[in-house]
Amino acid sequence: MKRDKDKEAVDQSRRALLRTGALFGGLMLLGGGAGNALATTVRLPMANGERPLARYPQKRALLVLTSRPVQLETPMAVFNQGVITPNDAFFVRWHLANVPTRIDGRRFTIRIHGRVKQPLELTPAQLASDFEPVELTAVCQCSGNSRGLFEPRVAGGQWANGAMGNAHWKGVRLREVLDKAGLRADAVQVRFNGAEGPTLPQIPDFMKSLDLDMARSEDVLIAYAMNGAPLPLLNGYPLRLVVPGWYATYWVKMLDEIEVLNHADQSFWTAKAYRVPANACGCLKPGEKNVPLVPISRMNVRSFITSVADGAQIPAGRKLEVRGIAFDGGFGIKRVLFSSDGGRHWLEARLGKDHGKYSFREWQASFRPHKGQSYSLLALAINTIGESQRFTPRWNPTGYLRNVVETVKVSAV
Amino acid sequence: MQHIGNRLGYRLASSIGCVFLALPIPAFALAFGAVTVKLPPAAELPGQPPSVAQACGICHSGDYITTQPPLTQQQWKSVATTMVNRYGCPISTQDIPIITKWLVKVNGKNR
């Protein structure tokens, strides 16, 4: 009885969602403003792309990919409002449903153990007071950002382009904490574990490892602040690993354990998951088997147009400023090229303020649209070592590494 | 069986939140206070799940299924098999065809 009633309610609300999706879809993607308050769903450009727009604790209304574990996507309009992604708009991605919903930051500790001379246990306040504070701006992007745009489609979290954000992080160098504990001579990897846990014991706990060289590199931080405030709980309060330039899978949230290993980590999320084809492209053909895999690591170069949405109508007869963002895996953006004719002609975009090599870089370009014409707007970023975006999308069965030049189609009225 | 699934699944998924209270913390003091959040309810399993499919709600909410692209029978079967082999979904392999049938019904693609 009860089940049937529940089901009916669910079906009804699903139908309602689909209706609103059809009405407000597309528009809402870059819309913002008054429309956002009305819409309860956004339709992302993919089959089954309807997403409830809902508020989660410490968050403004975001696109709900999944409710448990919580996965929330940032609407693209946010990236047009400033180079920094506000904490309450920052995307959320957990792997396991047992995420603590209460964290007492005074009692919380991080334990450093394994192949060290002196195991440590530190509170966030001790970290903040006993080590030199370091600040940097860096993009945190999910490995599977844009997975929903893969063709043919692949299983996994069906994100559009909003599983990324750029924040100003403050914390301490991981290296200094490791040195305080004192590495033993046989240390080779460092494994990170957060308070997130599985709902059944047989599910592998979420842990990630870095080779010692990477773990000891200059900019890898244990962050305790994000944009000048403590991290939102859903972004890993009170401590999160920050691995600038690398995909977010390594940015372990609610970080409470660091274990120094004398062997390569064999645990599931490092050894089996988050792997990409071991070729220069990181891609393969649908159906191709037995391709050697390597762990995903540094982000590739990407750019987005943020000031106009796909399908938008733009005013004709006067110069239109087009704005967007670009970023890469830590070499820094050198150039952004803009095309209003689907890539036949390109012009150099003007780059905005440099917030460091790990940050979003804003850019601007302009063109004069003519009444009745349609335009395919493209942005192409190139980093300081000459890497650029691809013109043909790469494919892999896990939906990682997308960095194709995206097209925004608009018509002038 | 059905009730075990229910207890582990929906209860767990929806009781993850507790008291709603997100303490406002002054931006610069960086006092590491206590933060408690209450999450909105978890999405339920779609359609009319057979009782053995209640297991699919133990580790994640129903929107894991509905947000996937429509998949073929073969692909859904492989998802269900992956859940068992990779993550230890507690169903017997005999239940996979029943679950696959349900998955195809709620989010299938003909080919």
Coordinates of C-alpha atoms in Angstrom, one line a residue, chain B residues 2-71:
Chain B
Q2 CA 13.0 -7.2 0.7
H3 CA 12.9 -5.7 4.2
I4 CA 16.6 -6.1 4.7
G5 CA 17.2 -4.2 1.5
N6 CA 14.8 -1.6 2.6
R7 CA 16.3 -1.2 6.0
L8 CA 19.8 -1.0 4.7
G9 CA 18.9 1.1 1.8
Y10 CA 16.4 3.7 2.2
R11 CA 16.8 4.1 6.0
L12 CA 20.5 4.4 5.6
A13 CA 20.3 6.8 2.7
S14 CA 17.6 9.0 4.2
S15 CA 18.9 9.0 7.8
I16 CA 22.3 10.3 6.9
G17 CA 21.2 13.8 7.7
C18 CA 20.5 14.7 11.3
V19 CA 19.9 18.1 12.8
F20 CA 19.9 21.0 10.5
L21 CA 22.4 23.5 11.6
A22 CA 25.1 25.1 9.6
L23 CA 26.9 27.3 12.0
P24 CA 28.0 30.5 10.5
I25 CA 31.7 30.9 11.0
P26 CA 33.5 34.2 10.8
A27 CA 35.5 34.4 7.7
F28 CA 38.9 35.3 9.1
A29 CA 38.9 33.9 12.6
L30 CA 39.0 30.4 11.0
A31 CA 37.6 29.0 14.1
F32 CA 37.2 25.3 13.4
G33 CA 33.8 24.9 14.9
A34 CA 31.2 22.2 14.9
V35 CA 29.3 22.0 11.6
T36 CA 26.1 19.9 11.3
V37 CA 24.2 19.6 8.1
K38 CA 20.9 17.9 7.2
L39 CA 20.8 16.6 3.7
P40 CA 17.6 16.7 1.6
P41 CA 16.1 13.2 1.2
A42 CA 17.7 10.6 -1.1
A43 CA 16.0 9.9 -4.5
E44 CA 14.2 6.6 -4.4
L45 CA 14.7 3.7 -6.8
P46 CA 12.7 4.4 -10.0
G47 CA 9.7 2.5 -11.3
Q48 CA 8.6 -0.6 -9.5
P49 CA 11.7 -2.3 -8.3
P50 CA 11.5 -6.0 -7.7
S51 CA 12.3 -6.9 -4.1
V52 CA 15.8 -8.1 -4.9
A53 CA 16.5 -4.7 -6.5
Q54 CA 16.2 -3.0 -3.1
A55 CA 19.9 -3.8 -2.8
C56 CA 20.6 -1.2 -5.5
G57 CA 19.7 1.5 -2.9
I58 CA 22.2 0.4 -0.2
C59 CA 25.2 2.3 -1.5
H60 CA 23.6 5.1 -3.6
S61 CA 20.3 6.7 -4.4
G62 CA 18.0 5.9 -7.3
D63 CA 19.2 8.8 -9.3
Y64 CA 22.4 6.9 -10.0
I65 CA 20.2 4.8 -12.3
T66 CA 17.9 7.5 -13.8
T67 CA 20.7 9.9 -14.7
Q68 CA 22.6 7.3 -16.8
P69 CA 21.9 7.5 -20.5
P70 CA 19.4 4.9 -21.6
L71 CA 21.4 1.6 -21.8

